[in-house]
Amino acid sequence: MKNIESNSYVDFLDIRDYAIAGQIFSLQQSAYQVEAKLIGTQKIPPLMETLEQLMDCGETFLGYYEQEELIGALSYKRKGGEVDIYRMMVNPDHFRKGIAKNLLYDLERRHGDVKQILISTGAQNLPAVKLYEKLGFIVIGDTVVCEGLILSRFLKIKG
């Protein structure tokens, strides 16, 4: 989806392409470092992942570009009538500009027939928690991943 006026758009990303994967990896590191500080642990799985592991993850990626620069991305897997979002990342220089919201809207548009969408975030990542709740997601549970890392799981049921 291209927005000509602002020169921003969302498009699929080929995670198997080394150059694109490198951009996603860099974005992931910078975005999840901020979340690590918010929740008080470096044990976030994307921060421990290698480039090769990222390239082999089997997830579908959508990227948000502004003036041809990748500044946001999400990844997901679709299983029947369900989309499970695995990663949401935004360049910290572009926080609070609606990029995560636009990525989620684009995902919903592309998969308008799904019955539900799932996403997780650190329970203490209040900006993400507030965004997901504002967009109609409800908390369905918390999981202790390891010492210092509690993930909140969110669900959005589609009409």
PDB file of N, CA and C in Angstrom, residues 8-77:
ATOM      1  N   SER A   8       5.529   7.030   1.813  1.00  0.00           N
ATOM      2  CA  SER A   8       5.651   5.875   2.697  1.00  0.00           C
ATOM      3  C   SER A   8       4.740   4.770   2.179  1.00  0.00           C
ATOM      4  N   TYR A   9       5.153   3.527   2.433  1.00  0.00           N
ATOM      5  CA  TYR A   9       4.360   2.391   1.979  1.00  0.00           C
ATOM      6  C   TYR A   9       4.722   1.142   2.766  1.00  0.00           C
ATOM      7  N   VAL A  10       3.839   0.154   2.704  1.00  0.00           N
ATOM      8  CA  VAL A  10       4.049  -1.149   3.325  1.00  0.00           C
ATOM      9  C   VAL A  10       4.138  -2.180   2.210  1.00  0.00           C
ATOM     10  N   ASP A  11       5.097  -3.092   2.331  1.00  0.00           N
ATOM     11  CA  ASP A  11       5.258  -4.129   1.317  1.00  0.00           C
ATOM     12  C   ASP A  11       5.807  -5.400   1.967  1.00  0.00           C
ATOM     13  N   PHE A  12       5.638  -6.525   1.261  1.00  0.00           N
ATOM     14  CA  PHE A  12       6.219  -7.778   1.721  1.00  0.00           C
ATOM     15  C   PHE A  12       7.737  -7.696   1.636  1.00  0.00           C
ATOM     16  N   LEU A  13       8.416  -8.373   2.561  1.00  0.00           N
ATOM     17  CA  LEU A  13       9.872  -8.440   2.581  1.00  0.00           C
ATOM     18  C   LEU A  13      10.293  -9.894   2.416  1.00  0.00           C
ATOM     19  N   ASP A  14      11.334 -10.128   1.613  1.00  0.00           N
ATOM     20  CA  ASP A  14      11.852 -11.480   1.415  1.00  0.00           C
ATOM     21  C   ASP A  14      12.967 -11.727   2.426  1.00  0.00           C
ATOM     22  N   ILE A  15      12.646 -12.415   3.509  1.00  0.00           N
ATOM     23  CA  ILE A  15      13.607 -12.653   4.580  1.00  0.00           C
ATOM     24  C   ILE A  15      14.764 -13.540   4.121  1.00  0.00           C
ATOM     25  N   ARG A  16      14.612 -14.225   2.998  1.00  0.00           N
ATOM     26  CA  ARG A  16      15.691 -15.070   2.489  1.00  0.00           C
ATOM     27  C   ARG A  16      16.718 -14.279   1.684  1.00  0.00           C
ATOM     28  N   ASP A  17      16.385 -13.028   1.349  1.00  0.00           N
ATOM     29  CA  ASP A  17      17.327 -12.147   0.656  1.00  0.00           C
ATOM     30  C   ASP A  17      18.293 -11.579   1.698  1.00  0.00           C
ATOM     31  N   TYR A  18      19.585 -11.827   1.511  1.00  0.00           N
ATOM     32  CA  TYR A  18      20.585 -11.470   2.520  1.00  0.00           C
ATOM     33  C   TYR A  18      20.581  -9.980   2.844  1.00  0.00           C
ATOM     34  N   ALA A  19      20.477  -9.125   1.831  1.00  0.00           N
ATOM     35  CA  ALA A  19      20.497  -7.673   2.065  1.00  0.00           C
ATOM     36  C   ALA A  19      19.267  -7.227   2.856  1.00  0.00           C
ATOM     37  N   ILE A  20      18.103  -7.740   2.480  1.00  0.00           N
ATOM     38  CA  ILE A  20      16.871  -7.379   3.193  1.00  0.00           C
ATOM     39  C   ILE A  20      16.904  -7.932   4.614  1.00  0.00           C
ATOM     40  N   ALA A  21      17.349  -9.174   4.752  1.00  0.00           N
ATOM     41  CA  ALA A  21      17.446  -9.774   6.090  1.00  0.00           C
ATOM     42  C   ALA A  21      18.385  -8.961   6.975  1.00  0.00           C
ATOM     43  N   GLY A  22      19.464  -8.452   6.401  1.00  0.00           N
ATOM     44  CA  GLY A  22      20.388  -7.615   7.166  1.00  0.00           C
ATOM     45  C   GLY A  22      19.729  -6.340   7.660  1.00  0.00           C
ATOM     46  N   GLN A  23      18.892  -5.741   6.822  1.00  0.00           N
ATOM     47  CA  GLN A  23      18.161  -4.538   7.236  1.00  0.00           C
ATOM     48  C   GLN A  23      17.182  -4.861   8.369  1.00  0.00           C
ATOM     49  N   ILE A  24      16.474  -5.978   8.224  1.00  0.00           N
ATOM     50  CA  ILE A  24      15.522  -6.388   9.261  1.00  0.00           C
ATOM     51  C   ILE A  24      16.265  -6.691  10.560  1.00  0.00           C
ATOM     52  N   PHE A  25      17.393  -7.381  10.454  1.00  0.00           N
ATOM     53  CA  PHE A  25      18.181  -7.732  11.636  1.00  0.00           C
ATOM     54  C   PHE A  25      18.625  -6.477  12.388  1.00  0.00           C
ATOM     55  N   SER A  26      19.115  -5.500  11.661  1.00  0.00           N
ATOM     56  CA  SER A  26      19.552  -4.240  12.272  1.00  0.00           C
ATOM     57  C   SER A  26      18.380  -3.524  12.942  1.00  0.00           C
ATOM     58  N   LEU A  27      17.251  -3.463  12.240  1.00  0.00           N
ATOM     59  CA  LEU A  27      16.046  -2.846  12.791  1.00  0.00           C
ATOM     60  C   LEU A  27      15.594  -3.589  14.051  1.00  0.00           C
ATOM     61  N   GLN A  28      15.617  -4.905  13.988  1.00  0.00           N
ATOM     62  CA  GLN A  28      15.200  -5.730  15.123  1.00  0.00           C
ATOM     63  C   GLN A  28      16.081  -5.457  16.341  1.00  0.00           C
ATOM     64  N   GLN A  29      17.387  -5.383  16.135  1.00  0.00           N
ATOM     65  CA  GLN A  29      18.299  -5.133  17.250  1.00  0.00           C
ATOM     66  C   GLN A  29      18.020  -3.788  17.911  1.00  0.00           C
ATOM     67  N   SER A  30      17.860  -2.750  17.109  1.00  0.00           N
ATOM     68  CA  SER A  30      17.641  -1.418  17.698  1.00  0.00           C
ATOM     69  C   SER A  30      16.272  -1.321  18.375  1.00  0.00           C
ATOM     70  N   ALA A  31      15.246  -1.887  17.766  1.00  0.00           N
ATOM     71  CA  ALA A  31      13.895  -1.810  18.342  1.00  0.00           C
ATOM     72  C   ALA A  31      13.788  -2.613  19.634  1.00  0.00           C
ATOM     73  N   TYR A  32      14.306  -3.838  19.624  1.00  0.00           N
ATOM     74  CA  TYR A  32      14.164  -4.684  20.804  1.00  0.00           C
ATOM     75  C   TYR A  32      15.106  -4.275  21.939  1.00  0.00           C
ATOM     76  N   GLN A  33      16.171  -3.513  21.642  1.00  0.00           N
ATOM     77  CA  GLN A  33      17.000  -2.961  22.724  1.00  0.00           C
ATOM     78  C   GLN A  33      16.174  -1.996  23.565  1.00  0.00           C
ATOM     79  N   VAL A  34      15.319  -1.214  22.910  1.00  0.00           N
ATOM     80  CA  VAL A  34      14.452  -0.285  23.636  1.00  0.00           C
ATOM     81  C   VAL A  34      13.473  -1.064  24.512  1.00  0.00           C
ATOM     82  N   GLU A  35      12.874  -2.123  23.950  1.00  0.00           N
ATOM     83  CA  GLU A  35      11.954  -2.928  24.757  1.00  0.00           C
ATOM     84  C   GLU A  35      12.693  -3.566  25.931  1.00  0.00           C
ATOM     85  N   ALA A  36      13.926  -4.026  25.698  1.00  0.00           N
ATOM     86  CA  ALA A  36      14.708  -4.638  26.776  1.00  0.00           C
ATOM     87  C   ALA A  36      14.894  -3.666  27.939  1.00  0.00           C
ATOM     88  N   LYS A  37      15.148  -2.408  27.626  1.00  0.00           N
ATOM     89  CA  LYS A  37      15.294  -1.404  28.688  1.00  0.00           C
ATOM     90  C   LYS A  37      13.965  -1.171  29.401  1.00  0.00           C
ATOM     91  N   LEU A  38      12.873  -1.149  28.638  1.00  0.00           N
ATOM     92  CA  LEU A  38      11.549  -0.935  29.239  1.00  0.00           C
ATOM     93  C   LEU A  38      11.168  -2.041  30.218  1.00  0.00           C
ATOM     94  N   ILE A  39      11.469  -3.278  29.850  1.00  0.00           N
ATOM     95  CA  ILE A  39      11.024  -4.400  30.676  1.00  0.00           C
ATOM     96  C   ILE A  39      12.113  -4.915  31.613  1.00  0.00           C
ATOM     97  N   GLY A  40      13.333  -4.394  31.479  1.00  0.00           N
ATOM     98  CA  GLY A  40      14.387  -4.721  32.428  1.00  0.00           C
ATOM     99  C   GLY A  40      15.101  -6.034  32.220  1.00  0.00           C
ATOM    100  N   THR A  41      15.142  -6.536  30.978  1.00  0.00           N
ATOM    101  CA  THR A  41      15.899  -7.757  30.696  1.00  0.00           C
ATOM    102  C   THR A  41      16.379  -7.755  29.249  1.00  0.00           C
ATOM    103  N   GLN A  42      17.551  -8.335  29.044  1.00  0.00           N
ATOM    104  CA  GLN A  42      18.097  -8.509  27.696  1.00  0.00           C
ATOM    105  C   GLN A  42      17.722  -9.879  27.119  1.00  0.00           C
ATOM    106  N   LYS A  43      16.944 -10.657  27.840  1.00  0.00           N
ATOM    107  CA  LYS A  43      16.640 -12.036  27.445  1.00  0.00           C
ATOM    108  C   LYS A  43      15.502 -12.136  26.438  1.00  0.00           C
ATOM    109  N   ILE A  44      15.281 -11.099  25.670  1.00  0.00           N
ATOM    110  CA  ILE A  44      14.239 -11.116  24.644  1.00  0.00           C
ATOM    111  C   ILE A  44      14.745 -11.970  23.478  1.00  0.00           C
ATOM    112  N   PRO A  45      14.000 -12.993  23.078  1.00  0.00           N
ATOM    113  CA  PRO A  45      14.482 -13.899  22.029  1.00  0.00           C
ATOM    114  C   PRO A  45      15.027 -13.212  20.771  1.00  0.00           C
ATOM    115  N   PRO A  46      14.377 -12.187  20.201  1.00  0.00           N
ATOM    116  CA  PRO A  46      14.950 -11.567  19.001  1.00  0.00           C
ATOM    117  C   PRO A  46      16.337 -10.955  19.213  1.00  0.00           C
ATOM    118  N   LEU A  47      16.668 -10.576  20.441  1.00  0.00           N
ATOM    119  CA  LEU A  47      17.999 -10.021  20.707  1.00  0.00           C
ATOM    120  C   LEU A  47      19.070 -11.099  20.756  1.00  0.00           C
ATOM    121  N   MET A  48      18.667 -12.342  20.954  1.00  0.00           N
ATOM    122  CA  MET A  48      19.627 -13.448  21.030  1.00  0.00           C
ATOM    123  C   MET A  48      19.748 -14.192  19.699  1.00  0.00           C
ATOM    124  N   GLU A  49      18.981 -13.771  18.718  1.00  0.00           N
ATOM    125  CA  GLU A  49      18.915 -14.447  17.428  1.00  0.00           C
ATOM    126  C   GLU A  49      20.052 -13.993  16.513  1.00  0.00           C
ATOM    127  N   THR A  50      20.593 -14.930  15.738  1.00  0.00           N
ATOM    128  CA  THR A  50      21.593 -14.587  14.725  1.00  0.00           C
ATOM    129  C   THR A  50      20.887 -14.229  13.414  1.00  0.00           C
ATOM    130  N   LEU A  51      21.626 -13.629  12.507  1.00  0.00           N
ATOM    131  CA  LEU A  51      21.079 -13.309  11.187  1.00  0.00           C
ATOM    132  C   LEU A  51      20.604 -14.579  10.485  1.00  0.00           C
ATOM    133  N   GLU A  52      21.383 -15.635  10.589  1.00  0.00           N
ATOM    134  CA  GLU A  52      21.020 -16.894   9.938  1.00  0.00           C
ATOM    135  C   GLU A  52      19.726 -17.467  10.524  1.00  0.00           C
ATOM    136  N   GLN A  53      19.570 -17.389  11.833  1.00  0.00           N
ATOM    137  CA  GLN A  53      18.329 -17.860  12.460  1.00  0.00           C
ATOM    138  C   GLN A  53      17.136 -17.032  11.995  1.00  0.00           C
ATOM    139  N   LEU A  54      17.335 -15.731  11.886  1.00  0.00           N
ATOM    140  CA  LEU A  54      16.273 -14.858  11.389  1.00  0.00           C
ATOM    141  C   LEU A  54      15.873 -15.258   9.971  1.00  0.00           C
ATOM    142  N   MET A  55      16.862 -15.501   9.124  1.00  0.00           N
ATOM    143  CA  MET A  55      16.588 -15.853   7.727  1.00  0.00           C
ATOM    144  C   MET A  55      15.858 -17.191   7.607  1.00  0.00           C
ATOM    145  N   ASP A  56      16.022 -18.055   8.590  1.00  0.00           N
ATOM    146  CA  ASP A  56      15.406 -19.385   8.567  1.00  0.00           C
ATOM    147  C   ASP A  56      14.133 -19.484   9.408  1.00  0.00           C
ATOM    148  N   CYS A  57      13.579 -18.367   9.855  1.00  0.00           N
ATOM    149  CA  CYS A  57      12.462 -18.392  10.812  1.00  0.00           C
ATOM    150  C   CYS A  57      11.139 -18.877  10.213  1.00  0.00           C
ATOM    151  N   GLY A  58      10.977 -18.811   8.899  1.00  0.00           N
ATOM    152  CA  GLY A  58       9.742 -19.290   8.278  1.00  0.00           C
ATOM    153  C   GLY A  58       8.555 -18.361   8.420  1.00  0.00           C
ATOM    154  N   GLU A  59       8.795 -17.138   8.860  1.00  0.00           N
ATOM    155  CA  GLU A  59       7.721 -16.162   9.040  1.00  0.00           C
ATOM    156  C   GLU A  59       7.585 -15.293   7.792  1.00  0.00           C
ATOM    157  N   THR A  60       6.413 -14.712   7.613  1.00  0.00           N
ATOM    158  CA  THR A  60       6.156 -13.752   6.541  1.00  0.00           C
ATOM    159  C   THR A  60       6.370 -12.361   7.121  1.00  0.00           C
ATOM    160  N   PHE A  61       7.079 -11.503   6.371  1.00  0.00           N
ATOM    161  CA  PHE A  61       7.407 -10.164   6.861  1.00  0.00           C
ATOM    162  C   PHE A  61       6.742  -9.086   6.024  1.00  0.00           C
ATOM    163  N   LEU A  62       6.227  -8.074   6.712  1.00  0.00           N
ATOM    164  CA  LEU A  62       5.769  -6.840   6.084  1.00  0.00           C
ATOM    165  C   LEU A  62       6.673  -5.723   6.577  1.00  0.00           C
ATOM    166  N   GLY A  63       7.098  -4.861   5.657  1.00  0.00           N
ATOM    167  CA  GLY A  63       7.960  -3.750   6.031  1.00  0.00           C
ATOM    168  C   GLY A  63       7.313  -2.414   5.747  1.00  0.00           C
ATOM    169  N   TYR A  64       7.574  -1.466   6.605  1.00  0.00           N
ATOM    170  CA  TYR A  64       7.085  -0.089   6.442  1.00  0.00           C
ATOM    171  C   TYR A  64       8.266   0.753   5.982  1.00  0.00           C
ATOM    172  N   TYR A  65       8.115   1.331   4.793  1.00  0.00           N
ATOM    173  CA  TYR A  65       9.173   2.161   4.218  1.00  0.00           C
ATOM    174  C   TYR A  65       8.757   3.620   4.222  1.00  0.00           C
ATOM    175  N   GLU A  66       9.731   4.467   4.502  1.00  0.00           N
ATOM    176  CA  GLU A  66       9.538   5.906   4.365  1.00  0.00           C
ATOM    177  C   GLU A  66      10.733   6.422   3.580  1.00  0.00           C
ATOM    178  N   GLN A  67      10.458   7.032   2.448  1.00  0.00           N
ATOM    179  CA  GLN A  67      11.501   7.517   1.539  1.00  0.00           C
ATOM    180  C   GLN A  67      12.531   6.413   1.269  1.00  0.00           C
ATOM    181  N   GLU A  68      12.012   5.222   0.974  1.00  0.00           N
ATOM    182  CA  GLU A  68      12.791   4.028   0.616  1.00  0.00           C
ATOM    183  C   GLU A  68      13.655   3.480   1.752  1.00  0.00           C
ATOM    184  N   GLU A  69      13.464   3.947   2.983  1.00  0.00           N
ATOM    185  CA  GLU A  69      14.186   3.423   4.143  1.00  0.00           C
ATOM    186  C   GLU A  69      13.244   2.539   4.954  1.00  0.00           C
ATOM    187  N   LEU A  70      13.691   1.330   5.278  1.00  0.00           N
ATOM    188  CA  LEU A  70      12.907   0.425   6.112  1.00  0.00           C
ATOM    189  C   LEU A  70      12.945   0.938   7.550  1.00  0.00           C
ATOM    190  N   ILE A  71      11.779   1.367   8.074  1.00  0.00           N
ATOM    191  CA  ILE A  71      11.753   1.913   9.433  1.00  0.00           C
ATOM    192  C   ILE A  71      10.800   1.148  10.356  1.00  0.00           C
ATOM    193  N   GLY A  72      10.135   0.141   9.824  1.00  0.00           N
ATOM    194  CA  GLY A  72       9.262  -0.679  10.654  1.00  0.00           C
ATOM    195  C   GLY A  72       8.992  -2.008   9.974  1.00  0.00           C
ATOM    196  N   ALA A  73       8.703  -3.023  10.766  1.00  0.00           N
ATOM    197  CA  ALA A  73       8.384  -4.338  10.196  1.00  0.00           C
ATOM    198  C   ALA A  73       7.615  -5.162  11.220  1.00  0.00           C
ATOM    199  N   LEU A  74       6.846  -6.088  10.696  1.00  0.00           N
ATOM    200  CA  LEU A  74       6.244  -7.111  11.542  1.00  0.00           C
ATOM    201  C   LEU A  74       6.377  -8.434  10.814  1.00  0.00           C
ATOM    202  N   SER A  75       6.320  -9.515  11.581  1.00  0.00           N
ATOM    203  CA  SER A  75       6.330 -10.847  10.977  1.00  0.00           C
ATOM    204  C   SER A  75       5.176 -11.642  11.560  1.00  0.00           C
ATOM    205  N   TYR A  76       4.722 -12.613  10.785  1.00  0.00           N
ATOM    206  CA  TYR A  76       3.571 -13.403  11.213  1.00  0.00           C
ATOM    207  C   TYR A  76       3.546 -14.737  10.495  1.00  0.00           C
ATOM    208  N   LYS A  77       2.695 -15.600  11.020  1.00  0.00           N
ATOM    209  CA  LYS A  77       2.342 -16.849  10.345  1.00  0.00           C
ATOM    210  C   LYS A  77       0.827 -16.928  10.333  1.00  0.00           C
TER     211      LYS A  77
END
